[in-house]
Amino acid sequence: MFHAPNVFQRAPLPSATRESEPRRRGTKTATAAPPAPVANKPPAAAPAKKRDAYFDNVKYLAIVLVAVAHSWEPVMDGSRTARALYMVAYTFHMPAFIIISGYFSRSFDMSAAKVKRLVTGVAVPYVVFETAYSLFKRYADDSPDQPISLTDPWYLTWFLVALFIWRITTPLWQALRHPLPVALVIAVLASFSPAIGDDLDLQRVLQFLPFFVLGLRLKPEHFQLVRRREVRMLALPLFAGALLFAYWAAPRMQLGWFYRSNSAPEMGAPWWSGAVMTLAMFGCALLLTIGFLSWVPRRHMWFTVLGAGTICGYLLHGFLIKGAEYAGVFDTYAWLSTPGGRVLVSLVAAGAVTLMCTPPVRRVLRPVTEPDMNWAFRRAASRL
């Protein structure tokens, strides 16, 4: 264990291999001078916590799936295969991201330092990017009536609102005896009610809640189980079966079930179907997430460093996709809706979000994604 030096430490004894010559008979031995006092040095800073390559790989690959799936939306009409791939990706990419977010929120305890980090890392980026996206739509899409409303998240920013609410309620979920069943009941009840409205996108907050709570309950050994060889082998027929089922369901199933932004009655379905679909979608998302996690590399890869910048990739890639829509790119170049065009769109989205996660981009965006803001908090909260 490391101990900081202090003035009461003794000087080290000389090594046994470096003894002085034998004393001659009658020669007096000089009295050794007392050791000089050691300067009182400040304690060394604690080493930074080492990042886990596996989880950085998970975050990067999940954000690539998110960006690619978003890029398919303007070009998948008319293609049953593209719609099936989109449905499979949407079944698990956000649940996987939310589960990992919950896993890394386990230590949130409403302490001053944690609250400061929540404000600077979630609330401030939400205010900045909700404003930026609203202004972008107003001027790039020629929509002068587009409001700037912090209570009605637009496009990607709903996740920041959800993460703020989920994380601030973490102590409650940690205190409950059976938090996951409670979260599932809340999600089911939300799917019944069309009266929740659009404020803070609460439908999504409540319907995705079970995945965050599940992440809170996970332990490192659970991820060790997921990464076993037999799980990886089972994941292959699992994804093959999911793709076949999605191909069958593509013309029959509403995409609203994947977005979780509306209740069952709002989608024209009977109220009781909300319970069936909420539980079924949770089970399917969990199985596909396990399959996805089992194939994520454990070792350090070329893209591992990008896992630390996924918040930048998430918040920036929407400008690229929406900008292309506003500019009429997908209407002008109809061939982008062909199989080859979809491959190109996917590669462009994956490459763009990769660049957006790089350290230089993260450094440029740090004032809005990781602001210091010591001026706004008391000294105790600033000791992170």
PDB file of C-alpha atoms in Angstrom, residues 22-301:
ATOM      1  CA  PRO A  22      36.557  -3.754   9.027  1.00  0.00           C
ATOM      2  CA  ARG A  23      37.568  -1.393  11.783  1.00  0.00           C
ATOM      3  CA  ARG A  24      41.181  -1.485  12.877  1.00  0.00           C
ATOM      4  CA  ARG A  25      41.961  -2.248  16.480  1.00  0.00           C
ATOM      5  CA  GLY A  26      41.897   0.877  18.529  1.00  0.00           C
ATOM      6  CA  THR A  27      40.274   3.002  15.904  1.00  0.00           C
ATOM      7  CA  LYS A  28      37.321   4.967  17.121  1.00  0.00           C
ATOM      8  CA  THR A  29      34.208   4.814  15.163  1.00  0.00           C
ATOM      9  CA  ALA A  30      32.800   8.158  14.183  1.00  0.00           C
ATOM     10  CA  THR A  31      29.327   8.780  15.373  1.00  0.00           C
ATOM     11  CA  ALA A  32      26.943   8.895  12.437  1.00  0.00           C
ATOM     12  CA  ALA A  33      25.265  12.219  11.912  1.00  0.00           C
ATOM     13  CA  PRO A  34      21.502  12.171  12.454  1.00  0.00           C
ATOM     14  CA  PRO A  35      19.533  11.877   9.232  1.00  0.00           C
ATOM     15  CA  ALA A  36      18.406  15.091   7.711  1.00  0.00           C
ATOM     16  CA  PRO A  37      14.681  15.653   8.096  1.00  0.00           C
ATOM     17  CA  VAL A  38      12.710  14.653   5.053  1.00  0.00           C
ATOM     18  CA  ALA A  39      10.867  17.523   3.448  1.00  0.00           C
ATOM     19  CA  ASN A  40       7.161  17.396   3.966  1.00  0.00           C
ATOM     20  CA  LYS A  41       5.872  16.658   0.461  1.00  0.00           C
ATOM     21  CA  PRO A  42       2.260  16.852  -0.591  1.00  0.00           C
ATOM     22  CA  PRO A  43       0.655  13.443  -1.014  1.00  0.00           C
ATOM     23  CA  ALA A  44       0.881  12.082  -4.512  1.00  0.00           C
ATOM     24  CA  ALA A  45      -2.267  12.274  -6.586  1.00  0.00           C
ATOM     25  CA  ALA A  46      -4.206   9.051  -6.846  1.00  0.00           C
ATOM     26  CA  PRO A  47      -3.635   7.337 -10.186  1.00  0.00           C
ATOM     27  CA  ALA A  48      -6.428   7.707 -12.682  1.00  0.00           C
ATOM     28  CA  LYS A  49      -8.766   4.744 -12.797  1.00  0.00           C
ATOM     29  CA  LYS A  50      -7.876   2.514 -15.715  1.00  0.00           C
ATOM     30  CA  ARG A  51     -10.593   2.229 -18.327  1.00  0.00           C
ATOM     31  CA  ASP A  52     -11.905  -1.198 -19.228  1.00  0.00           C
ATOM     32  CA  ALA A  53     -11.278  -1.870 -22.931  1.00  0.00           C
ATOM     33  CA  TYR A  54     -14.303  -4.161 -23.160  1.00  0.00           C
ATOM     34  CA  PHE A  55     -16.805  -1.513 -22.092  1.00  0.00           C
ATOM     35  CA  ASP A  56     -15.221   1.128 -24.321  1.00  0.00           C
ATOM     36  CA  ASN A  57     -15.573  -1.324 -27.211  1.00  0.00           C
ATOM     37  CA  VAL A  58     -19.236  -1.898 -26.287  1.00  0.00           C
ATOM     38  CA  LYS A  59     -19.985   1.821 -26.240  1.00  0.00           C
ATOM     39  CA  TYR A  60     -18.264   2.508 -29.545  1.00  0.00           C
ATOM     40  CA  LEU A  61     -19.922  -0.373 -31.405  1.00  0.00           C
ATOM     41  CA  ALA A  62     -23.331   0.525 -29.934  1.00  0.00           C
ATOM     42  CA  ILE A  63     -23.042   4.153 -31.044  1.00  0.00           C
ATOM     43  CA  VAL A  64     -22.060   3.019 -34.556  1.00  0.00           C
ATOM     44  CA  LEU A  65     -25.227   0.899 -34.667  1.00  0.00           C
ATOM     45  CA  VAL A  66     -27.272   3.886 -33.506  1.00  0.00           C
ATOM     46  CA  ALA A  67     -25.852   6.150 -36.221  1.00  0.00           C
ATOM     47  CA  VAL A  68     -26.191   3.547 -38.976  1.00  0.00           C
ATOM     48  CA  ALA A  69     -29.782   2.759 -37.997  1.00  0.00           C
ATOM     49  CA  HIS A  70     -30.640   6.472 -38.056  1.00  0.00           C
ATOM     50  CA  SER A  71     -29.089   6.743 -41.521  1.00  0.00           C
ATOM     51  CA  TRP A  72     -31.381   3.976 -42.816  1.00  0.00           C
ATOM     52  CA  GLU A  73     -34.571   5.859 -41.991  1.00  0.00           C
ATOM     53  CA  PRO A  74     -34.609   8.039 -45.152  1.00  0.00           C
ATOM     54  CA  VAL A  75     -33.628   5.186 -47.519  1.00  0.00           C
ATOM     55  CA  MET A  76     -35.352   2.023 -46.305  1.00  0.00           C
ATOM     56  CA  ASP A  77     -38.851   2.618 -47.721  1.00  0.00           C
ATOM     57  CA  GLY A  78     -39.768  -0.042 -50.235  1.00  0.00           C
ATOM     58  CA  SER A  79     -37.213  -2.558 -49.009  1.00  0.00           C
ATOM     59  CA  ARG A  80     -38.468  -5.335 -46.757  1.00  0.00           C
ATOM     60  CA  THR A  81     -34.902  -6.465 -46.049  1.00  0.00           C
ATOM     61  CA  ALA A  82     -33.753  -3.004 -45.001  1.00  0.00           C
ATOM     62  CA  ARG A  83     -36.791  -2.631 -42.761  1.00  0.00           C
ATOM     63  CA  ALA A  84     -36.069  -6.019 -41.157  1.00  0.00           C
ATOM     64  CA  LEU A  85     -32.430  -5.054 -40.478  1.00  0.00           C
ATOM     65  CA  TYR A  86     -33.629  -1.749 -39.056  1.00  0.00           C
ATOM     66  CA  MET A  87     -36.058  -3.535 -36.726  1.00  0.00           C
ATOM     67  CA  VAL A  88     -33.381  -5.901 -35.438  1.00  0.00           C
ATOM     68  CA  ALA A  89     -30.934  -3.031 -34.811  1.00  0.00           C
ATOM     69  CA  TYR A  90     -33.616  -0.965 -33.068  1.00  0.00           C
ATOM     70  CA  THR A  91     -34.566  -3.896 -30.871  1.00  0.00           C
ATOM     71  CA  PHE A  92     -31.264  -3.846 -28.992  1.00  0.00           C
ATOM     72  CA  HIS A  93     -28.924  -0.944 -29.823  1.00  0.00           C
ATOM     73  CA  MET A  94     -30.456   1.601 -27.429  1.00  0.00           C
ATOM     74  CA  PRO A  95     -31.269  -1.033 -24.763  1.00  0.00           C
ATOM     75  CA  ALA A  96     -27.589  -2.094 -24.841  1.00  0.00           C
ATOM     76  CA  PHE A  97     -26.456   1.519 -24.496  1.00  0.00           C
ATOM     77  CA  ILE A  98     -28.922   2.113 -21.639  1.00  0.00           C
ATOM     78  CA  ILE A  99     -27.928  -1.069 -19.787  1.00  0.00           C
ATOM     79  CA  ILE A 100     -24.270   0.009 -19.867  1.00  0.00           C
ATOM     80  CA  SER A 101     -25.313   3.494 -18.699  1.00  0.00           C
ATOM     81  CA  GLY A 102     -27.122   1.904 -15.758  1.00  0.00           C
ATOM     82  CA  TYR A 103     -24.150  -0.316 -14.949  1.00  0.00           C
ATOM     83  CA  PHE A 104     -21.868   2.718 -14.674  1.00  0.00           C
ATOM     84  CA  SER A 105     -24.454   4.629 -12.615  1.00  0.00           C
ATOM     85  CA  ARG A 106     -24.408   2.146  -9.721  1.00  0.00           C
ATOM     86  CA  SER A 107     -22.332   4.430  -7.515  1.00  0.00           C
ATOM     87  CA  PHE A 108     -24.558   7.490  -7.940  1.00  0.00           C
ATOM     88  CA  ASP A 109     -25.549   8.544  -4.411  1.00  0.00           C
ATOM     89  CA  MET A 110     -26.659  12.199  -4.610  1.00  0.00           C
ATOM     90  CA  SER A 111     -23.364  13.357  -3.085  1.00  0.00           C
ATOM     91  CA  ALA A 112     -22.258  16.865  -4.016  1.00  0.00           C
ATOM     92  CA  ALA A 113     -19.560  15.637  -6.399  1.00  0.00           C
ATOM     93  CA  LYS A 114     -21.908  13.212  -8.171  1.00  0.00           C
ATOM     94  CA  VAL A 115     -24.626  15.844  -8.537  1.00  0.00           C
ATOM     95  CA  LYS A 116     -22.102  18.242 -10.022  1.00  0.00           C
ATOM     96  CA  ARG A 117     -20.991  15.604 -12.518  1.00  0.00           C
ATOM     97  CA  LEU A 118     -24.646  14.928 -13.417  1.00  0.00           C
ATOM     98  CA  VAL A 119     -25.270  18.616 -14.080  1.00  0.00           C
ATOM     99  CA  THR A 120     -22.090  19.221 -16.065  1.00  0.00           C
ATOM    100  CA  GLY A 121     -22.113  15.934 -17.986  1.00  0.00           C
ATOM    101  CA  VAL A 122     -25.841  15.564 -18.717  1.00  0.00           C
ATOM    102  CA  ALA A 123     -27.914  18.673 -17.985  1.00  0.00           C
ATOM    103  CA  VAL A 124     -25.584  21.207 -19.608  1.00  0.00           C
ATOM    104  CA  PRO A 125     -25.128  19.176 -22.832  1.00  0.00           C
ATOM    105  CA  TYR A 126     -28.899  18.790 -23.000  1.00  0.00           C
ATOM    106  CA  VAL A 127     -29.524  22.532 -22.806  1.00  0.00           C
ATOM    107  CA  VAL A 128     -26.799  23.281 -25.364  1.00  0.00           C
ATOM    108  CA  PHE A 129     -27.750  20.618 -27.923  1.00  0.00           C
ATOM    109  CA  GLU A 130     -31.508  20.951 -27.542  1.00  0.00           C
ATOM    110  CA  THR A 131     -31.056  24.635 -28.378  1.00  0.00           C
ATOM    111  CA  ALA A 132     -28.625  23.840 -31.196  1.00  0.00           C
ATOM    112  CA  TYR A 133     -30.885  21.233 -32.821  1.00  0.00           C
ATOM    113  CA  SER A 134     -33.911  23.526 -32.598  1.00  0.00           C
ATOM    114  CA  LEU A 135     -32.013  26.387 -34.242  1.00  0.00           C
ATOM    115  CA  PHE A 136     -30.593  24.005 -36.848  1.00  0.00           C
ATOM    116  CA  LYS A 137     -34.075  22.871 -37.846  1.00  0.00           C
ATOM    117  CA  ARG A 138     -35.368  26.430 -37.798  1.00  0.00           C
ATOM    118  CA  TYR A 139     -32.783  27.715 -40.282  1.00  0.00           C
ATOM    119  CA  ALA A 140     -31.582  24.647 -42.224  1.00  0.00           C
ATOM    120  CA  ASP A 141     -35.102  23.306 -42.768  1.00  0.00           C
ATOM    121  CA  ASP A 142     -36.652  26.756 -43.249  1.00  0.00           C
ATOM    122  CA  SER A 143     -38.938  26.232 -40.245  1.00  0.00           C
ATOM    123  CA  PRO A 144     -39.099  29.654 -38.580  1.00  0.00           C
ATOM    124  CA  ASP A 145     -41.804  28.458 -36.190  1.00  0.00           C
ATOM    125  CA  GLN A 146     -39.611  25.735 -34.680  1.00  0.00           C
ATOM    126  CA  PRO A 147     -39.680  26.487 -30.919  1.00  0.00           C
ATOM    127  CA  ILE A 148     -36.791  26.179 -28.503  1.00  0.00           C
ATOM    128  CA  SER A 149     -38.350  24.207 -25.694  1.00  0.00           C
ATOM    129  CA  LEU A 150     -36.349  22.558 -22.938  1.00  0.00           C
ATOM    130  CA  THR A 151     -39.397  20.573 -21.858  1.00  0.00           C
ATOM    131  CA  ASP A 152     -40.009  18.928 -25.239  1.00  0.00           C
ATOM    132  CA  PRO A 153     -36.829  17.114 -26.366  1.00  0.00           C
ATOM    133  CA  TRP A 154     -36.361  16.951 -30.118  1.00  0.00           C
ATOM    134  CA  TYR A 155     -34.736  14.105 -32.023  1.00  0.00           C
ATOM    135  CA  LEU A 156     -31.659  12.734 -30.180  1.00  0.00           C
ATOM    136  CA  THR A 157     -31.751  14.826 -27.040  1.00  0.00           C
ATOM    137  CA  TRP A 158     -34.435  12.716 -25.333  1.00  0.00           C
ATOM    138  CA  PHE A 159     -31.696  10.360 -24.131  1.00  0.00           C
ATOM    139  CA  LEU A 160     -30.037  13.092 -22.054  1.00  0.00           C
ATOM    140  CA  VAL A 161     -33.338  13.915 -20.350  1.00  0.00           C
ATOM    141  CA  ALA A 162     -33.935  10.229 -19.706  1.00  0.00           C
ATOM    142  CA  LEU A 163     -30.415   9.680 -18.353  1.00  0.00           C
ATOM    143  CA  PHE A 164     -30.805  12.643 -15.984  1.00  0.00           C
ATOM    144  CA  ILE A 165     -34.101  11.302 -14.611  1.00  0.00           C
ATOM    145  CA  TRP A 166     -32.883   7.712 -14.371  1.00  0.00           C
ATOM    146  CA  ARG A 167     -29.646   8.638 -12.644  1.00  0.00           C
ATOM    147  CA  ILE A 168     -31.207  11.019 -10.144  1.00  0.00           C
ATOM    148  CA  THR A 169     -33.623   8.259  -9.125  1.00  0.00           C
ATOM    149  CA  THR A 170     -30.822   5.693  -8.755  1.00  0.00           C
ATOM    150  CA  PRO A 171     -30.833   5.766  -4.920  1.00  0.00           C
ATOM    151  CA  LEU A 172     -34.510   4.752  -5.009  1.00  0.00           C
ATOM    152  CA  TRP A 173     -33.878   1.783  -7.295  1.00  0.00           C
ATOM    153  CA  GLN A 174     -30.902   0.738  -5.192  1.00  0.00           C
ATOM    154  CA  ALA A 175     -33.069   0.802  -2.078  1.00  0.00           C
ATOM    155  CA  LEU A 176     -35.915  -1.334  -3.436  1.00  0.00           C
ATOM    156  CA  ARG A 177     -35.912  -5.070  -2.802  1.00  0.00           C
ATOM    157  CA  HIS A 178     -37.149  -5.969  -6.314  1.00  0.00           C
ATOM    158  CA  PRO A 179     -36.489  -2.923  -8.519  1.00  0.00           C
ATOM    159  CA  LEU A 180     -36.647  -4.617 -11.935  1.00  0.00           C
ATOM    160  CA  PRO A 181     -40.220  -5.947 -11.567  1.00  0.00           C
ATOM    161  CA  VAL A 182     -41.275  -2.499 -10.317  1.00  0.00           C
ATOM    162  CA  ALA A 183     -39.652  -0.833 -13.340  1.00  0.00           C
ATOM    163  CA  LEU A 184     -41.391  -3.281 -15.688  1.00  0.00           C
ATOM    164  CA  VAL A 185     -44.768  -2.539 -14.105  1.00  0.00           C
ATOM    165  CA  ILE A 186     -44.140   1.190 -14.577  1.00  0.00           C
ATOM    166  CA  ALA A 187     -43.216   0.616 -18.232  1.00  0.00           C
ATOM    167  CA  VAL A 188     -46.371  -1.433 -18.800  1.00  0.00           C
ATOM    168  CA  LEU A 189     -48.577   1.199 -17.161  1.00  0.00           C
ATOM    169  CA  ALA A 190     -46.957   3.897 -19.305  1.00  0.00           C
ATOM    170  CA  SER A 191     -47.796   1.928 -22.449  1.00  0.00           C
ATOM    171  CA  PHE A 192     -51.476   2.012 -21.423  1.00  0.00           C
ATOM    172  CA  SER A 193     -51.758   5.748 -20.952  1.00  0.00           C
ATOM    173  CA  PRO A 194     -51.997   8.292 -23.803  1.00  0.00           C
ATOM    174  CA  ALA A 195     -52.298  11.107 -21.247  1.00  0.00           C
ATOM    175  CA  ILE A 196     -48.597  11.200 -20.350  1.00  0.00           C
ATOM    176  CA  GLY A 197     -47.936  13.660 -23.165  1.00  0.00           C
ATOM    177  CA  ASP A 198     -44.693  14.856 -24.731  1.00  0.00           C
ATOM    178  CA  ASP A 199     -43.216  16.745 -21.787  1.00  0.00           C
ATOM    179  CA  LEU A 200     -39.651  15.516 -21.191  1.00  0.00           C
ATOM    180  CA  ASP A 201     -40.484  12.610 -23.501  1.00  0.00           C
ATOM    181  CA  LEU A 202     -41.740  10.709 -20.458  1.00  0.00           C
ATOM    182  CA  GLN A 203     -43.124   7.839 -22.515  1.00  0.00           C
ATOM    183  CA  ARG A 204     -39.597   6.916 -23.577  1.00  0.00           C
ATOM    184  CA  VAL A 205     -38.206   7.628 -20.129  1.00  0.00           C
ATOM    185  CA  LEU A 206     -40.662   5.222 -18.512  1.00  0.00           C
ATOM    186  CA  GLN A 207     -40.741   2.539 -21.216  1.00  0.00           C
ATOM    187  CA  PHE A 208     -36.940   2.298 -21.416  1.00  0.00           C
ATOM    188  CA  LEU A 209     -36.588   2.471 -17.612  1.00  0.00           C
ATOM    189  CA  PRO A 210     -36.313  -1.334 -17.068  1.00  0.00           C
ATOM    190  CA  PHE A 211     -33.084  -1.485 -19.080  1.00  0.00           C
ATOM    191  CA  PHE A 212     -31.446   1.168 -16.905  1.00  0.00           C
ATOM    192  CA  VAL A 213     -32.591  -0.554 -13.722  1.00  0.00           C
ATOM    193  CA  LEU A 214     -31.290  -3.862 -15.054  1.00  0.00           C
ATOM    194  CA  GLY A 215     -27.906  -2.213 -15.604  1.00  0.00           C
ATOM    195  CA  LEU A 216     -27.922  -1.018 -11.991  1.00  0.00           C
ATOM    196  CA  ARG A 217     -28.352  -4.600 -10.797  1.00  0.00           C
ATOM    197  CA  LEU A 218     -25.586  -6.117 -12.911  1.00  0.00           C
ATOM    198  CA  LYS A 219     -22.196  -7.078 -11.505  1.00  0.00           C
ATOM    199  CA  PRO A 220     -18.856  -7.766 -13.216  1.00  0.00           C
ATOM    200  CA  GLU A 221     -19.417 -11.517 -13.007  1.00  0.00           C
ATOM    201  CA  HIS A 222     -22.555 -11.191 -15.140  1.00  0.00           C
ATOM    202  CA  PHE A 223     -20.454  -9.817 -17.988  1.00  0.00           C
ATOM    203  CA  GLN A 224     -18.008 -12.674 -17.509  1.00  0.00           C
ATOM    204  CA  LEU A 225     -20.883 -15.111 -18.070  1.00  0.00           C
ATOM    205  CA  VAL A 226     -22.039 -13.253 -21.185  1.00  0.00           C
ATOM    206  CA  ARG A 227     -18.562 -13.443 -22.712  1.00  0.00           C
ATOM    207  CA  ARG A 228     -18.315 -17.237 -22.530  1.00  0.00           C
ATOM    208  CA  ARG A 229     -17.695 -19.153 -25.762  1.00  0.00           C
ATOM    209  CA  GLU A 230     -20.968 -21.081 -25.637  1.00  0.00           C
ATOM    210  CA  VAL A 231     -22.919 -17.810 -25.390  1.00  0.00           C
ATOM    211  CA  ARG A 232     -21.163 -16.523 -28.513  1.00  0.00           C
ATOM    212  CA  MET A 233     -22.053 -19.704 -30.370  1.00  0.00           C
ATOM    213  CA  LEU A 234     -25.714 -19.449 -29.337  1.00  0.00           C
ATOM    214  CA  ALA A 235     -25.786 -15.810 -30.432  1.00  0.00           C
ATOM    215  CA  LEU A 236     -25.345 -16.780 -34.086  1.00  0.00           C
ATOM    216  CA  PRO A 237     -28.608 -18.755 -34.476  1.00  0.00           C
ATOM    217  CA  LEU A 238     -30.285 -16.173 -32.224  1.00  0.00           C
ATOM    218  CA  PHE A 239     -29.520 -13.311 -34.618  1.00  0.00           C
ATOM    219  CA  ALA A 240     -30.345 -15.470 -37.633  1.00  0.00           C
ATOM    220  CA  GLY A 241     -33.750 -16.287 -36.126  1.00  0.00           C
ATOM    221  CA  ALA A 242     -34.311 -12.624 -35.230  1.00  0.00           C
ATOM    222  CA  LEU A 243     -33.613 -11.559 -38.814  1.00  0.00           C
ATOM    223  CA  LEU A 244     -35.983 -14.181 -40.222  1.00  0.00           C
ATOM    224  CA  PHE A 245     -38.736 -13.159 -37.808  1.00  0.00           C
ATOM    225  CA  ALA A 246     -38.145  -9.468 -38.540  1.00  0.00           C
ATOM    226  CA  TYR A 247     -38.396 -10.173 -42.278  1.00  0.00           C
ATOM    227  CA  TRP A 248     -41.784 -11.808 -41.689  1.00  0.00           C
ATOM    228  CA  ALA A 249     -42.938  -9.032 -39.326  1.00  0.00           C
ATOM    229  CA  ALA A 250     -41.613  -6.086 -41.353  1.00  0.00           C
ATOM    230  CA  PRO A 251     -44.824  -5.390 -43.323  1.00  0.00           C
ATOM    231  CA  ARG A 252     -47.047  -6.268 -40.355  1.00  0.00           C
ATOM    232  CA  MET A 253     -45.530  -4.437 -37.354  1.00  0.00           C
ATOM    233  CA  GLN A 254     -45.536  -0.741 -36.500  1.00  0.00           C
ATOM    234  CA  LEU A 255     -42.142   0.816 -35.863  1.00  0.00           C
ATOM    235  CA  GLY A 256     -43.602   2.791 -32.969  1.00  0.00           C
ATOM    236  CA  TRP A 257     -43.169  -0.270 -30.744  1.00  0.00           C
ATOM    237  CA  PHE A 258     -39.405   0.087 -31.139  1.00  0.00           C
ATOM    238  CA  TYR A 259     -39.307   3.838 -30.474  1.00  0.00           C
ATOM    239  CA  ARG A 260     -41.381   3.566 -27.262  1.00  0.00           C
ATOM    240  CA  SER A 261     -42.454   7.178 -27.677  1.00  0.00           C
ATOM    241  CA  ASN A 262     -46.215   6.488 -27.753  1.00  0.00           C
ATOM    242  CA  SER A 263     -48.731   4.461 -25.829  1.00  0.00           C
ATOM    243  CA  ALA A 264     -50.610   1.567 -27.409  1.00  0.00           C
ATOM    244  CA  PRO A 265     -53.862   3.572 -27.865  1.00  0.00           C
ATOM    245  CA  GLU A 266     -51.934   6.357 -29.607  1.00  0.00           C
ATOM    246  CA  MET A 267     -50.740   3.789 -32.178  1.00  0.00           C
ATOM    247  CA  GLY A 268     -54.288   2.542 -32.742  1.00  0.00           C
ATOM    248  CA  ALA A 269     -53.728  -0.696 -30.824  1.00  0.00           C
ATOM    249  CA  PRO A 270     -55.875  -2.040 -27.961  1.00  0.00           C
ATOM    250  CA  TRP A 271     -54.693  -0.920 -24.540  1.00  0.00           C
ATOM    251  CA  TRP A 272     -53.855  -4.442 -23.366  1.00  0.00           C
ATOM    252  CA  SER A 273     -51.415  -4.905 -26.244  1.00  0.00           C
ATOM    253  CA  GLY A 274     -49.171  -2.401 -24.492  1.00  0.00           C
ATOM    254  CA  ALA A 275     -48.466  -4.932 -21.742  1.00  0.00           C
ATOM    255  CA  VAL A 276     -47.856  -7.763 -24.208  1.00  0.00           C
ATOM    256  CA  MET A 277     -45.523  -5.744 -26.412  1.00  0.00           C
ATOM    257  CA  THR A 278     -43.652  -4.117 -23.512  1.00  0.00           C
ATOM    258  CA  LEU A 279     -42.777  -7.475 -21.985  1.00  0.00           C
ATOM    259  CA  ALA A 280     -42.108  -9.139 -25.351  1.00  0.00           C
ATOM    260  CA  MET A 281     -39.869  -6.300 -26.527  1.00  0.00           C
ATOM    261  CA  PHE A 282     -37.999  -6.334 -23.221  1.00  0.00           C
ATOM    262  CA  GLY A 283     -37.320 -10.063 -23.570  1.00  0.00           C
ATOM    263  CA  CYS A 284     -36.226  -9.779 -27.204  1.00  0.00           C
ATOM    264  CA  ALA A 285     -34.016  -6.772 -26.474  1.00  0.00           C
ATOM    265  CA  LEU A 286     -32.391  -8.579 -23.558  1.00  0.00           C
ATOM    266  CA  LEU A 287     -31.602 -11.687 -25.627  1.00  0.00           C
ATOM    267  CA  LEU A 288     -30.170  -9.699 -28.550  1.00  0.00           C
ATOM    268  CA  THR A 289     -28.190  -7.482 -26.175  1.00  0.00           C
ATOM    269  CA  ILE A 290     -26.626 -10.571 -24.602  1.00  0.00           C
ATOM    270  CA  GLY A 291     -25.761 -11.845 -28.077  1.00  0.00           C
ATOM    271  CA  PHE A 292     -24.254  -8.482 -29.011  1.00  0.00           C
ATOM    272  CA  LEU A 293     -22.225  -8.227 -25.787  1.00  0.00           C
ATOM    273  CA  SER A 294     -20.896 -11.753 -26.225  1.00  0.00           C
ATOM    274  CA  TRP A 295     -19.229 -10.839 -29.529  1.00  0.00           C
ATOM    275  CA  VAL A 296     -17.684  -7.539 -28.445  1.00  0.00           C
ATOM    276  CA  PRO A 297     -13.864  -7.913 -28.301  1.00  0.00           C
ATOM    277  CA  ARG A 298     -12.365  -7.982 -24.802  1.00  0.00           C
ATOM    278  CA  ARG A 299      -8.892  -6.771 -25.748  1.00  0.00           C
ATOM    279  CA  HIS A 300      -7.704  -3.318 -26.714  1.00  0.00           C
ATOM    280  CA  MET A 301      -8.630  -2.604 -30.345  1.00  0.00           C
TER     281      MET A 301
END
